[in-house]
mmCIF file with all atom_site columns, C-alpha atoms and ligand atoms in Angstrom:
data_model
loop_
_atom_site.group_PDB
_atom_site.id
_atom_site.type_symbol
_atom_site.label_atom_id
_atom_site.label_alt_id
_atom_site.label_comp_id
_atom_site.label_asym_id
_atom_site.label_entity_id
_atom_site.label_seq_id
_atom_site.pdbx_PDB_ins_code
_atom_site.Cartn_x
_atom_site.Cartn_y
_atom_site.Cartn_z
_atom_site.occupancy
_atom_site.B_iso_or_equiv
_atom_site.pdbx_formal_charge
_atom_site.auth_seq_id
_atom_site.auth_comp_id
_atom_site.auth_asym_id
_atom_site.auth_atom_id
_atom_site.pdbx_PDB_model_num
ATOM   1   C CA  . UNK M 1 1   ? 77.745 89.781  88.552  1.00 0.00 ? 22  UNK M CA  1
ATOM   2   C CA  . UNK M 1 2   ? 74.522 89.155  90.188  1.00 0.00 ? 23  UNK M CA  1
ATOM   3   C CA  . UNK M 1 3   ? 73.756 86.866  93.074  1.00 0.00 ? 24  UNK M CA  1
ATOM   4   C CA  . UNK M 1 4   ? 73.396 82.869  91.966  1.00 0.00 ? 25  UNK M CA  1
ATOM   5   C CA  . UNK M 1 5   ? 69.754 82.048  93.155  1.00 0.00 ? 26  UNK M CA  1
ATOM   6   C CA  . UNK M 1 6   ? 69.877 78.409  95.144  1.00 0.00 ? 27  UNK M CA  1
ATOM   7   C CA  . UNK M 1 7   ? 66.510 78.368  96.673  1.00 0.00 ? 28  UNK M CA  1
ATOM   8   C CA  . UNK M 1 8   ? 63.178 79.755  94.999  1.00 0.00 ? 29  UNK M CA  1
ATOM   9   C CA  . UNK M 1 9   ? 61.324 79.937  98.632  1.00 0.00 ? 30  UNK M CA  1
ATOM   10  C CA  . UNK M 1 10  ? 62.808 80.236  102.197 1.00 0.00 ? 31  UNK M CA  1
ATOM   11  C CA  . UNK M 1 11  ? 61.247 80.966  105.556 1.00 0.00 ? 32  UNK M CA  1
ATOM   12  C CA  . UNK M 1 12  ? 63.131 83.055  107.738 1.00 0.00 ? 33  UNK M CA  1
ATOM   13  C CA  . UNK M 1 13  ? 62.827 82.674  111.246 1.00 0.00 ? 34  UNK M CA  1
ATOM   14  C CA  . UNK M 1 14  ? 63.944 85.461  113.495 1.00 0.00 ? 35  UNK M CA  1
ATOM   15  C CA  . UNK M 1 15  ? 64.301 85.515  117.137 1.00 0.00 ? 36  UNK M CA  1
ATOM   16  C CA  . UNK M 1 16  ? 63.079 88.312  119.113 1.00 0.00 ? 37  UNK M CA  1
ATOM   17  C CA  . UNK M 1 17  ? 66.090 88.996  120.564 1.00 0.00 ? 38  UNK M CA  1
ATOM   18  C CA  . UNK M 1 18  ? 67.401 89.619  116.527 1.00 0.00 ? 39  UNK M CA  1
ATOM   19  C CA  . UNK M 1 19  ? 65.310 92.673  116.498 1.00 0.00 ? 40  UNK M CA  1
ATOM   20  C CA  . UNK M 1 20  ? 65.796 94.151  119.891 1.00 0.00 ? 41  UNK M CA  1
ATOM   21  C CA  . UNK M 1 21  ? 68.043 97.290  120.950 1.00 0.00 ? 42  UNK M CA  1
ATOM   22  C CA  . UNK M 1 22  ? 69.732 95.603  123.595 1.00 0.00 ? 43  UNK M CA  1
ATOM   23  C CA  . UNK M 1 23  ? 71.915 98.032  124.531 1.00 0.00 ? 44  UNK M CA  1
ATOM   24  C CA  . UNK M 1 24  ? 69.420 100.960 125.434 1.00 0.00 ? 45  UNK M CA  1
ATOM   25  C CA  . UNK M 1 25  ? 66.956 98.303  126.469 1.00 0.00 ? 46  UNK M CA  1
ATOM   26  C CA  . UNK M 1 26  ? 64.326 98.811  123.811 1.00 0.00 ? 47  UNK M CA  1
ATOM   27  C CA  . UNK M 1 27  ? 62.137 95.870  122.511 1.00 0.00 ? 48  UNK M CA  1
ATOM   28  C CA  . UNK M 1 28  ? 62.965 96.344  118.960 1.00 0.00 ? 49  UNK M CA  1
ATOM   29  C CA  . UNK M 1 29  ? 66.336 98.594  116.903 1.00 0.00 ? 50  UNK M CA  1
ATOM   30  C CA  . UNK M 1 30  ? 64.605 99.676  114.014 1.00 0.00 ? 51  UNK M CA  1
ATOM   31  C CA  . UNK M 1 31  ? 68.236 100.226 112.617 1.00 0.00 ? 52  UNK M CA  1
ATOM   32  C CA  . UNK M 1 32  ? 68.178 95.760  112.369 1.00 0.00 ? 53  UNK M CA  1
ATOM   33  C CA  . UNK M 1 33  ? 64.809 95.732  110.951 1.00 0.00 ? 54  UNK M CA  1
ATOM   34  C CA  . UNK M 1 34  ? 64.822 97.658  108.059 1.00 0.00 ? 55  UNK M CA  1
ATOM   35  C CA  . UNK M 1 35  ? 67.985 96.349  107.162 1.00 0.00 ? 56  UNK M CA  1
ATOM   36  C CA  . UNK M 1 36  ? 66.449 92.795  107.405 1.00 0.00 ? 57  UNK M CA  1
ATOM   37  C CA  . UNK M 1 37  ? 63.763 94.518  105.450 1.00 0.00 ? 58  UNK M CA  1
ATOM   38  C CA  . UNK M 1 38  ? 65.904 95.846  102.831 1.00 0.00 ? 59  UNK M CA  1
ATOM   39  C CA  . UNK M 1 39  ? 67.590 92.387  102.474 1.00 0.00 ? 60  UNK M CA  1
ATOM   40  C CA  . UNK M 1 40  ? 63.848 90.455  101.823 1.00 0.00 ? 61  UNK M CA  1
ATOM   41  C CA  . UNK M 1 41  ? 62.565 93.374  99.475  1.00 0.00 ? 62  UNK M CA  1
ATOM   42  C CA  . UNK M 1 42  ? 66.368 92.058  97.339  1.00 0.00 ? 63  UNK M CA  1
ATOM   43  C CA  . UNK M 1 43  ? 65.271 88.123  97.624  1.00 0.00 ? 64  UNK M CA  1
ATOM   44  C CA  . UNK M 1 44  ? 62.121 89.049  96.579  1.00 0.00 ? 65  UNK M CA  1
ATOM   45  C CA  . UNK M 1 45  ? 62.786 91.510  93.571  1.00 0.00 ? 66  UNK M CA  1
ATOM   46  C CA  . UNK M 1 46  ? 65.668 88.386  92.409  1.00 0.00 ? 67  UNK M CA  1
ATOM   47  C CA  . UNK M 1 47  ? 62.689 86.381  92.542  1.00 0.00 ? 68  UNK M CA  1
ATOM   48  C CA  . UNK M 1 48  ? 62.528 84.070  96.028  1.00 0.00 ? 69  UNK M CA  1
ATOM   49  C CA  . UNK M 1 49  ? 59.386 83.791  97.570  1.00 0.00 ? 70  UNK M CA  1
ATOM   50  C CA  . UNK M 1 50  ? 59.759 84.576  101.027 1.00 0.00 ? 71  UNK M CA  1
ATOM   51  C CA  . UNK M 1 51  ? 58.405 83.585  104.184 1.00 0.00 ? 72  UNK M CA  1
ATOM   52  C CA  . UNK M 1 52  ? 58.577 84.789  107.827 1.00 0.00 ? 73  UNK M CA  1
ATOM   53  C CA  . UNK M 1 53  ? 58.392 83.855  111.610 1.00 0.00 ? 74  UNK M CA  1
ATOM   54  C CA  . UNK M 1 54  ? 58.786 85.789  114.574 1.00 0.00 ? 75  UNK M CA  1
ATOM   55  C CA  . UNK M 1 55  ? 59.315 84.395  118.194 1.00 0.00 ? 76  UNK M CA  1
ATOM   56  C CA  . UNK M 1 56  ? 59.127 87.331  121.017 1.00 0.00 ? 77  UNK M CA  1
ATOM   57  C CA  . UNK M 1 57  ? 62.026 86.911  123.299 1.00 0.00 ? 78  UNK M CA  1
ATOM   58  C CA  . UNK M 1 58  ? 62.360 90.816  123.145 1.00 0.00 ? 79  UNK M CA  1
ATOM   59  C CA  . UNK M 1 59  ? 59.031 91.364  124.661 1.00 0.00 ? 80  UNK M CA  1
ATOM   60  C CA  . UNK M 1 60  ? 57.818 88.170  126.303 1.00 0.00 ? 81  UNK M CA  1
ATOM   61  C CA  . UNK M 1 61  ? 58.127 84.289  126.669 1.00 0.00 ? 82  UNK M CA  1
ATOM   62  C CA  . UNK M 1 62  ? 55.699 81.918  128.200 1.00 0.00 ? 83  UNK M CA  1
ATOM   63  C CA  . UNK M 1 63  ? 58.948 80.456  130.663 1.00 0.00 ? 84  UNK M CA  1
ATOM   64  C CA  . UNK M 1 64  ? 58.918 84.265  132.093 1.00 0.00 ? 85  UNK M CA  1
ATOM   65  C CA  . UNK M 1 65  ? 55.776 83.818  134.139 1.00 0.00 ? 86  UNK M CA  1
ATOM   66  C CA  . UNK M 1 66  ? 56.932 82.243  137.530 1.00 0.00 ? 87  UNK M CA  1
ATOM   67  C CA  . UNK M 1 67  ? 53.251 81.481  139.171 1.00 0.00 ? 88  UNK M CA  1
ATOM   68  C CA  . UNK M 1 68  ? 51.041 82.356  136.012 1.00 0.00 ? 89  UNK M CA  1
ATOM   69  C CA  . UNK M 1 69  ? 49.143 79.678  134.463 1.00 0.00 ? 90  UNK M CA  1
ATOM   70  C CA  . UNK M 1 70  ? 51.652 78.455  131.801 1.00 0.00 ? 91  UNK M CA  1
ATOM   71  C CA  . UNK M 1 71  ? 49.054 78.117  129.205 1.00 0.00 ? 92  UNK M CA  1
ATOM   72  C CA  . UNK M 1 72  ? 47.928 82.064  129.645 1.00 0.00 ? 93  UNK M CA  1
ATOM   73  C CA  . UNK M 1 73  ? 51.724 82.841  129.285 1.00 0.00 ? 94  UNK M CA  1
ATOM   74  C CA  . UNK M 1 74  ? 52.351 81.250  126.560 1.00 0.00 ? 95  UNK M CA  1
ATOM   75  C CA  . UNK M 1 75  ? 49.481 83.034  125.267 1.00 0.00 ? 96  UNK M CA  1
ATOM   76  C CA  . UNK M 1 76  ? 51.097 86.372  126.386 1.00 0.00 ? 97  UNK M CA  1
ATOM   77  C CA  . UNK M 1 77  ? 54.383 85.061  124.365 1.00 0.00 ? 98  UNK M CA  1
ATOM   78  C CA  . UNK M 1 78  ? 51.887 84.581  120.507 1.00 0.00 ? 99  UNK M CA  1
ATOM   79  C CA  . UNK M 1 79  ? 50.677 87.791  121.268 1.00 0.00 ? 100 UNK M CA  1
ATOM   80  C CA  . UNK M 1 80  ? 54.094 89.231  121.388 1.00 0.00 ? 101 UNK M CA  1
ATOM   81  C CA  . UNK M 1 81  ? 55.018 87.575  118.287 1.00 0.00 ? 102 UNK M CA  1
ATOM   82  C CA  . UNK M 1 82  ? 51.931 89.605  116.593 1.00 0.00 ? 103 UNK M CA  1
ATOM   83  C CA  . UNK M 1 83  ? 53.356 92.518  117.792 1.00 0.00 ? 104 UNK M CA  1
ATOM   84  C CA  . UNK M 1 84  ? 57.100 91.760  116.276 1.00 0.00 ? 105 UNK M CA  1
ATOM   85  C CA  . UNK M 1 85  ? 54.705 90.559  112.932 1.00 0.00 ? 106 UNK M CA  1
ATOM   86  C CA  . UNK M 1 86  ? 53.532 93.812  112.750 1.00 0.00 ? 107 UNK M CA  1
ATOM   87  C CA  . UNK M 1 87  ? 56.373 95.841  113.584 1.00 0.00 ? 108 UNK M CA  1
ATOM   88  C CA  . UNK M 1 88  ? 58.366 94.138  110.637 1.00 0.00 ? 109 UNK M CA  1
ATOM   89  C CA  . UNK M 1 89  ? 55.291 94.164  108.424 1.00 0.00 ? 110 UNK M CA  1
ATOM   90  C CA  . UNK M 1 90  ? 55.336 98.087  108.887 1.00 0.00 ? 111 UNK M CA  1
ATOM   91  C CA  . UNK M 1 91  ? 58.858 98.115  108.058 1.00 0.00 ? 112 UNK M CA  1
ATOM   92  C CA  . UNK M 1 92  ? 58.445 95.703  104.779 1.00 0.00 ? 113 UNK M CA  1
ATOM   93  C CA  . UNK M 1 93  ? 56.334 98.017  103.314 1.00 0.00 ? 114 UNK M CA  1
ATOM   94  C CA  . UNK M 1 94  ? 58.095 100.991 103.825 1.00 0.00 ? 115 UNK M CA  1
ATOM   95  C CA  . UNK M 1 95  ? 61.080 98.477  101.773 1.00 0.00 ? 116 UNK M CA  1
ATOM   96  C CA  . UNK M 1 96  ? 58.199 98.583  99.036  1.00 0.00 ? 117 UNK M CA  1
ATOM   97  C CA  . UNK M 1 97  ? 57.860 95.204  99.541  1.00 0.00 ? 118 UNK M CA  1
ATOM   98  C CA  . UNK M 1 98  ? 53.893 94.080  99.333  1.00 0.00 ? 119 UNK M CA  1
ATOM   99  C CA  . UNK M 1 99  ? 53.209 91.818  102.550 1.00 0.00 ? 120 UNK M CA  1
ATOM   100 C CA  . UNK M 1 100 ? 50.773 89.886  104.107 1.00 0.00 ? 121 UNK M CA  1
ATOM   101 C CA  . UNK M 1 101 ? 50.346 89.397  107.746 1.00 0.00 ? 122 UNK M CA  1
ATOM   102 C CA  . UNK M 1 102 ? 48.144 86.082  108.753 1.00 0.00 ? 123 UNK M CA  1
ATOM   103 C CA  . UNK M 1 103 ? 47.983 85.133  112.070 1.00 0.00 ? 124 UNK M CA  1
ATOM   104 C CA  . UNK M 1 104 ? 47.098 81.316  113.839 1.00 0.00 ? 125 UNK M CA  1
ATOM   105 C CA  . UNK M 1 105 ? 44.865 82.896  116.279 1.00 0.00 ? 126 UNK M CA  1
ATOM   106 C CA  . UNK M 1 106 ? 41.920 85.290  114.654 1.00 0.00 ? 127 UNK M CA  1
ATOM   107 C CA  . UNK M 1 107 ? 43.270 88.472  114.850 1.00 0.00 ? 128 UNK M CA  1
ATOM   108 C CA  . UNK M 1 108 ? 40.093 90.067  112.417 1.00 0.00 ? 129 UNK M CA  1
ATOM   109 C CA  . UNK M 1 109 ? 41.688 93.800  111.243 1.00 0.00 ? 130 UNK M CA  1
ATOM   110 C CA  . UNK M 1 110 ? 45.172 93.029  112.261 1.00 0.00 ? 131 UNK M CA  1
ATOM   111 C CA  . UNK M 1 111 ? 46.100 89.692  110.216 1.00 0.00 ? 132 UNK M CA  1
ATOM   112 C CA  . UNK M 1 112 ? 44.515 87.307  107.656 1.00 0.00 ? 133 UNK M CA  1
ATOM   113 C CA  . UNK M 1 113 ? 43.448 83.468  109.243 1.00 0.00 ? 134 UNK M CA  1
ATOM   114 C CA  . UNK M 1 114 ? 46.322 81.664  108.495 1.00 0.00 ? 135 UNK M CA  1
ATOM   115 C CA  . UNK M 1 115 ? 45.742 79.422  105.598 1.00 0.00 ? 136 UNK M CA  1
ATOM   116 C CA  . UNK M 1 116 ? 48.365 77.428  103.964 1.00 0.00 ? 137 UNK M CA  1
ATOM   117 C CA  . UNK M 1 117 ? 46.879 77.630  100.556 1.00 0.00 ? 138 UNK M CA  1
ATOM   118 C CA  . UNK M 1 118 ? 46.388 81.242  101.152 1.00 0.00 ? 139 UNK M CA  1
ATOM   119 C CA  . UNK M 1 119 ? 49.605 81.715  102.078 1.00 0.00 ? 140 UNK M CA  1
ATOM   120 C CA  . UNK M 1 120 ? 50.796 79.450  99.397  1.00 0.00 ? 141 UNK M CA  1
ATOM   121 C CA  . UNK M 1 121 ? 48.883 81.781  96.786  1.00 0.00 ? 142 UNK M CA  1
ATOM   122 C CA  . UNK M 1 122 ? 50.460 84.898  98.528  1.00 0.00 ? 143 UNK M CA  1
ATOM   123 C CA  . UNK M 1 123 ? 54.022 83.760  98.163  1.00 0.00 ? 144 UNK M CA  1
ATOM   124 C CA  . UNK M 1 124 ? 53.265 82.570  94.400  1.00 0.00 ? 145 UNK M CA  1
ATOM   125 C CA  . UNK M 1 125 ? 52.276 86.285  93.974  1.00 0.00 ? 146 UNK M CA  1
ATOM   126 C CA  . UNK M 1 126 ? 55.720 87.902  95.057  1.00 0.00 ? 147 UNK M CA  1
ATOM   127 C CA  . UNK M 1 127 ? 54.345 88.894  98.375  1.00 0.00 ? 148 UNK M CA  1
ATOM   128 C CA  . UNK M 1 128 ? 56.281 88.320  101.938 1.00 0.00 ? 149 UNK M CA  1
ATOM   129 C CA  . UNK M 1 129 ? 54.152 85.941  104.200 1.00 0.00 ? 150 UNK M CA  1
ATOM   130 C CA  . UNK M 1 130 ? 54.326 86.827  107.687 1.00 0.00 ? 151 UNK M CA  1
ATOM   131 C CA  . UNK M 1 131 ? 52.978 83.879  110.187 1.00 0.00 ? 152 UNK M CA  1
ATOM   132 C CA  . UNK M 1 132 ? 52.261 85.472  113.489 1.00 0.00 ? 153 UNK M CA  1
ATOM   133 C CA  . UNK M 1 133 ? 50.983 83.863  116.728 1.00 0.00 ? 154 UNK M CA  1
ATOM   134 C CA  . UNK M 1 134 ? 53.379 80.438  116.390 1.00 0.00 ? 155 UNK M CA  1
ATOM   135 C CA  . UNK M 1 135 ? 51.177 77.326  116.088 1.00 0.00 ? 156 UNK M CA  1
ATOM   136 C CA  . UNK M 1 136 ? 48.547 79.157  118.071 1.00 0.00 ? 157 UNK M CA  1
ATOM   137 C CA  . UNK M 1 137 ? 48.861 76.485  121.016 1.00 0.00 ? 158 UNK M CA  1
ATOM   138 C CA  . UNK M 1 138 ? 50.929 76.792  124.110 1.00 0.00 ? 159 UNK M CA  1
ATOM   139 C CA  . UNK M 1 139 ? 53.968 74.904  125.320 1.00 0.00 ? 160 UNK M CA  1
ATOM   140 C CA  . UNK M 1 140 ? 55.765 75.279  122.444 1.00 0.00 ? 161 UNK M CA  1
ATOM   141 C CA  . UNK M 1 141 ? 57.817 77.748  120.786 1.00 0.00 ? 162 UNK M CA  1
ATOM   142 C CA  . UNK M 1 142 ? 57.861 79.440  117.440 1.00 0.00 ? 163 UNK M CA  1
ATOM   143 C CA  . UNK M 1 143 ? 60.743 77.514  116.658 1.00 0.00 ? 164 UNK M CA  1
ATOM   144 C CA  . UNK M 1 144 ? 58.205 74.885  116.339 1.00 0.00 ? 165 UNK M CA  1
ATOM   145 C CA  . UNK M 1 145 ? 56.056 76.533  114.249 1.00 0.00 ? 166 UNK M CA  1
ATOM   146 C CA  . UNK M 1 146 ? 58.282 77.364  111.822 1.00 0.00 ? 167 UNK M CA  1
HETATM 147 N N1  . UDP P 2 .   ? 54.456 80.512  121.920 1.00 0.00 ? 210 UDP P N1  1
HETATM 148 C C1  . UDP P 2 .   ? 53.533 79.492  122.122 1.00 0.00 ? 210 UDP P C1  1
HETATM 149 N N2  . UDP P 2 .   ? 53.128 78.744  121.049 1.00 0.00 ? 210 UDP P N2  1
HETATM 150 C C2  . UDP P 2 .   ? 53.599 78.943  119.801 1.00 0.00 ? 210 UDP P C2  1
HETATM 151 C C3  . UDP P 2 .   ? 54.555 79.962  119.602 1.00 0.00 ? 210 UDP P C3  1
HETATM 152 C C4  . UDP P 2 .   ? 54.971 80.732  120.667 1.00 0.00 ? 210 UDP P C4  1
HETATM 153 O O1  . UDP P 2 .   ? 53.087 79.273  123.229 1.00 0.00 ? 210 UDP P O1  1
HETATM 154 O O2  . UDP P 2 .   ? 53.185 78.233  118.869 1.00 0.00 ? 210 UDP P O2  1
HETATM 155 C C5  . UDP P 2 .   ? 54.841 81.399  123.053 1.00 0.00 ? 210 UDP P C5  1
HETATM 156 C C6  . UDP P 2 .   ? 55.843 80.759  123.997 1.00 0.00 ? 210 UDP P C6  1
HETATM 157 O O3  . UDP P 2 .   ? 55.587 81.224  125.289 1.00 0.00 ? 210 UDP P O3  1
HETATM 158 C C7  . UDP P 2 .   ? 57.156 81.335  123.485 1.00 0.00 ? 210 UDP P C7  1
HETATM 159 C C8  . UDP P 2 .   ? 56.751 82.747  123.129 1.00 0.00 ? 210 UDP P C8  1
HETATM 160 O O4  . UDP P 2 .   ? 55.450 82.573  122.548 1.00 0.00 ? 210 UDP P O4  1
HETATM 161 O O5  . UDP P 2 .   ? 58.182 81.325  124.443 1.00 0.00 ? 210 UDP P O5  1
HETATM 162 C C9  . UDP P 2 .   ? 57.652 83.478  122.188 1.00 0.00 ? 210 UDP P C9  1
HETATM 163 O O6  . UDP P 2 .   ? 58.180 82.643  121.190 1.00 0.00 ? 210 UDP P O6  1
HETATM 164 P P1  . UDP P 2 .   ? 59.722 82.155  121.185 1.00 0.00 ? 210 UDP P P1  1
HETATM 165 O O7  . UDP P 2 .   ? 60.119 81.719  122.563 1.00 0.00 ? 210 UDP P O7  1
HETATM 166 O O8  . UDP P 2 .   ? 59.846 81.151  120.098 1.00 0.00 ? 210 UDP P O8  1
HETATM 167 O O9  . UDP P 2 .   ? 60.479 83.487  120.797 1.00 0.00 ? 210 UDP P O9  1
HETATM 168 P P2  . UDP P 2 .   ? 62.017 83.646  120.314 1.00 0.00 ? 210 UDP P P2  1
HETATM 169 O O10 . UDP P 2 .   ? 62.875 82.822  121.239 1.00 0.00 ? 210 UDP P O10 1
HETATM 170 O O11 . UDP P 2 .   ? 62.105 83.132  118.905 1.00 0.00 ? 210 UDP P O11 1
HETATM 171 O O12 . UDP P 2 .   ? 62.265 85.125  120.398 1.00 0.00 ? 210 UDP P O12 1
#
């Protein structure tokens, strides 16, 4: 009997800490991510548009910088959420799920300028939406932004 579908788009926000290997200390367990993976490329292929967000906890957090500018670390903190955003963009494909990466800072080669009818369009399309870089503006978190 096949899965009931309740929702025809969700955004899925994972922590960083949801993709690290904690135990040997590594930023990410690729063993997590392409099962997350494999779990997107099924809502997708049942039909559910689907959208992600990344925080960075695994690699960095603005709060981590005792005596750096807080601005410049939280900076530190969207860049570590493009890295996540491109680790699990990797790791979509490789699903055989077709992805788009766009990013809130310009990111030319690495992500498309986040644009919500863009991404709108994307997710219409069947493709997974990842939005890297939070809100692009520090002092907040990508709990935010998603
Ligand atoms: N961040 C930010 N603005 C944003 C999104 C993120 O300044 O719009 C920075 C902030 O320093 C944050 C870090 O990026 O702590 C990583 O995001 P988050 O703490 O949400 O990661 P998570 O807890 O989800 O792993």
């Amino acid at each position: 009997m096949g899965n009931e579908i309740r929702f025809r788009r969700v955004l899925l926000k994972l922590s960083g800490e949801a993709i690290a290997d904690k135990k040997n200390g590594e930023i990410f367990d690729s063993g997590i991510i392409d099962k997350i993976a494999g779990i997107v490329k099924r809502l997708t292929d049942d039909g559910v548009e689907v959208a992600i967000v990344i925080g960075a906890g695994n690699i960095w957090r603005g709060v981590y910088g005792k005596g750096l500018n807080r601005a410049r670390a939280d900076e530190m903190g969207m860049l570590g959420t493009m890295i996540n955003s491109m680790r699990m963009e990797d790791a979509l494909e490789t699903a055989g799920c077709r992805v788009t990466l766009m990013s809130s800072i310009p990111m030319q080669g690495f992500a498309e300028p986040y644009d919500f009818r863009k991404a709108r369009r994307h997710l219409e399309k069947g493709k997974v939406v990842i939005l890297g870089g939070g809100l692009g503006t520090p002092f907040i978190t990508t709990d935010t932004a998603a």
